[in-house]
Structure formats: structure tokens, C-alpha cells
DNA sequence: GGGAATGATTGATAATAGTCAAGCCGATGA
DNA sequence: TCATCGGCTTGACTATTATCAATCATTCCC
């Protein structure tokens, strides 16, 4: 593994507090790989052989059932995915594929579990990471169950605006078809939903979103930190 | 705290592996309380002052937004809830209320965090619990996004049947209005959905569910371990 | 037992979301 | 430059789900 990747991974919250020795042991069997876009990395149901760390690019976590599929999350650098499956030694619940050209580190799951068993600091870091993941999914669940698709989109727009630095105009950072799937609707409906936001002062041209009336949009979206804040 | 409750809690996976000393420290500030049915225990947004352990009865975890509400999970003995909020020292994402008369142990969150910081075995047990919770929510998310309400109900019926010991006739263990909320639909629609399962050999009288044609129901429901198995 | 309250069901209707088919539009590449 | 492809949009239609109102069934309490 190249030194740069080694340092990048070491600086992750998940690995920052463990001993040098344990970190080295963890990295011994690990390797970094470059993947092109649209490559399947793992399939749900497979045994969790590797903990994945996205160093660059982005990864789509999705799931399939009975011919349908849905995107559940996007993983962006630098973050890990499938940690829960790894520590439980259980099959993946989600599939993963690259959204773009991506550099990904693969750490053998058995090494993660072995170090986890002896390194209390690592175990505590895993807790933080899992608690964060858990709370993220719960928020997403609330978003899905408590809001209509138009409300979900309105709040998504506000969240993206915040990520972009509170500006009034910004770009969507993923395909609309995928955004539709993430938001739990069809691409056709997403198109119509964007039109449905026009009365609340949202304009969309291609991937550019412009918020003309912040107050009106917020009055409609009713954003809630317990659903929409990533930090809470 | 009575000795019986002390022992019950000690035997939970979450607390079984920690030292006697740390467990005693954890229990020092803890107490057990009896609650009648339909009592609000916590409200989403509140600081996470106590880790809750359900010793008897049952608890509904739910959430509210913009005048709507939805049930997210049921906690049955013996299990904890709001562990993620406790370890992260973050506000509750869900509210909780008793569904029936319940006995609940309350452990001060700051004690949990303090012991967590010094007891590696406890930290590892927390990981297991959180990973389990995380995977449960992910499965529920898949259930919601990939299935229609009729399919969700069909699979719920199959899951309940399994819980009841693979018998062909069993009883629903919660109010239908709450079941509707858990499954992400209205009570009216749940009524209609039960009728919609008649062609697949499901009969409902009051809270009694009878499966007349197991094969037909399974062919329709297409249960999947990566969504429906609690153990995976 | 006789209300009263609560939950369950039903029917009618409206809102919401999905499907299918066609056309549009912009990026890509010969 | 043009053709092609994939994704996006639109329209028409269908399916699904929610809402509202009324009724029915149960339980609970006096």
C-alpha cells in the first residue's frame, strides 16, 4: 500500500486512536485498488470479506428485491462502508458500485475483527462510527415515512444548499435518476416534483438548482434537525 | 435496585462481559420504575439522559413531524433502547411510550459513557448491539422502499408466523392501527390490505390470523432473509 | 345493562405515485 | 457536421394510497 493511502486511512476517526502496532497489523493484508465508474464492488448476501474505505470517487449503496432496486446511500471520501457487516461477520445487506472512477482500500474483515477484539480504542471508534450510521438511517426512515415525495425533495434541496455553503444557486451532485431512487420515487416523478417546487421559488435548469425564495421554500419544507441535520 | 432486576440486566449481552466493578458502577445511579400503559417516556429532541432497559411490558418508538407521526419500532423485554443517542451524547431521534404496563430500568447516560471509555469489553458489546440495530433499520428501509404495502403486510404475516413457531394460525401482538403505522400505511388501508391477502390464503378475524395456503402466500410475499430474517 | 369511548371497517372520493410511450436534449464520437 | 445514445421530460393513463365520513364492534365504566 502506498504511504499516502496509509496516512489517509490512519487519519480517519475510525483508525486514529489505535496503536501503531495494531494499525500496521490491520494494513498488512490491506490493499488499494482503482476502479472505473459503474463497477460492482460487492453484492448483497455475499459474506463480508473486506471493509471498504473510499479514498476518492464515490460509491452507491443499493439493494434489489423482486426485480426492483433502490439506492440507499452514497459514500464519499473519506469514509468506510459495510462496517456493521464486517464486525458482525454477517452477509452484506446492500450492494455497492462505483459511481465514478474511485480509489478504494480493502481491509480484510477478519483482521478488522481480530484487532477489534484486542484494541479497546478501536472498538470505541467503531461504536462512534456505527452510532452515526444508525442515526443516519433512522433519520432517513423518518424522512421516508413522514413526508411526501415533494416534501422530501424540498428538504433535499435545502440540505444540498447547506452542503454547498448556503448559496442561492448550486449544482446537483448526482444523476437525477439516482436522486429519484434515493428519495424513493421514479425519475418521472422527480421531474414533476421539481416543477411542483416552482411555486415555492425553486428553479431547476439541468443540474443547476436556484432558490429564488428561501423563506417560501423553508415554510413549505419545514426542515427539522432531527431529520435533516447530518451533525445531530 | 432490586436484586432480580440487577441480575436480569447483568445477563443482557450488552452487560454480560464487563467487570463486576464496572457493572456495579453503572448500576449505582440506575433505578427501576413501573409505568402504566400509554405513558410518554422520552421525547425526540430531548438530551439523552438515560439509557433505557425494558424489563417487562413493551415500548413503542415513534416520531412526529408536521402533525404526522409514525411508529418506527417496538422494544420488547429484555432489550435496551436509545443506545446510539446515549453513546454519542446526542438528542433522541425518536420518542418512546409504553404500550402496556412496563417495568423499565433507567441508567444515567453519563455513567454509560464513562464506563464505555474504560471498559473494552463493554465497548465491544455496544458495537454488537449497535451493529444489530443498524442492520435492523437497513432491513426496514429496504422493506419500505422495495415493497408495496400489500407486500409488506404479506411478509409481516410470514415473520409473525415464524415468531409464533411456524403455526398456521396465530394472533397479532399489537393494535392494528399501530401495525398500520409500523408498516407505513393508514389503518383504513391495512383493513383493505388484509382483504387483499384473502386470494393468497390469509384469513383474519379480529387479531387472529390464519394462513390457509402457505405456498401461495410465500409465492406472493417472496420473503428474503436480507430483509425479513431478524438473525441475519 | 346502558351508554360512552375507542378502535376497526367500509364506501366514496381525492391525492399521490407509478407505468408506458413518445419526444427532447445534450454529450459523445465517427 | 451529423448520428447516436442515454438520460431527462412530458402526456396520458393506471395503480396505489390517503382522506373523510359513516357505521359497526368491543371494551370499559358507571
Short mmCIF file of C-alpha atoms (C1' of nucleotides) in Angstrom, two decimals, chain C residues 10-27:
data_model
loop_
_atom_site.label_atom_id
_atom_site.label_comp_id
_atom_site.label_asym_id
_atom_site.label_seq_id
_atom_site.Cartn_x
_atom_site.Cartn_y
_atom_site.Cartn_z
"C1'" DT C 10 -66.46 0.20 4.69
"C1'" DG C 11 -67.60 3.25 0.89
"C1'" DA C 12 -66.85 7.32 -1.79
"C1'" DT C 13 -63.63 10.39 -3.29
"C1'" DA C 14 -59.26 12.76 -3.80
"C1'" DA C 15 -54.40 12.90 -3.77
"C1'" DT C 16 -50.24 10.79 -4.81
"C1'" DA C 17 -47.23 7.94 -7.26
"C1'" DG C 18 -46.09 4.55 -10.90
"C1'" DT C 19 -46.18 2.89 -15.84
"C1'" DC C 20 -45.82 3.25 -20.60
"C1'" DA C 21 -44.84 5.60 -24.72
"C1'" DA C 22 -43.12 9.31 -27.13
"C1'" DG C 23 -40.28 13.14 -27.81
"C1'" DC C 24 -36.45 16.21 -26.28
"C1'" DC C 25 -31.85 17.49 -25.32
"C1'" DG C 26 -27.09 17.44 -24.63
"C1'" DA C 27 -22.87 14.85 -24.64
#
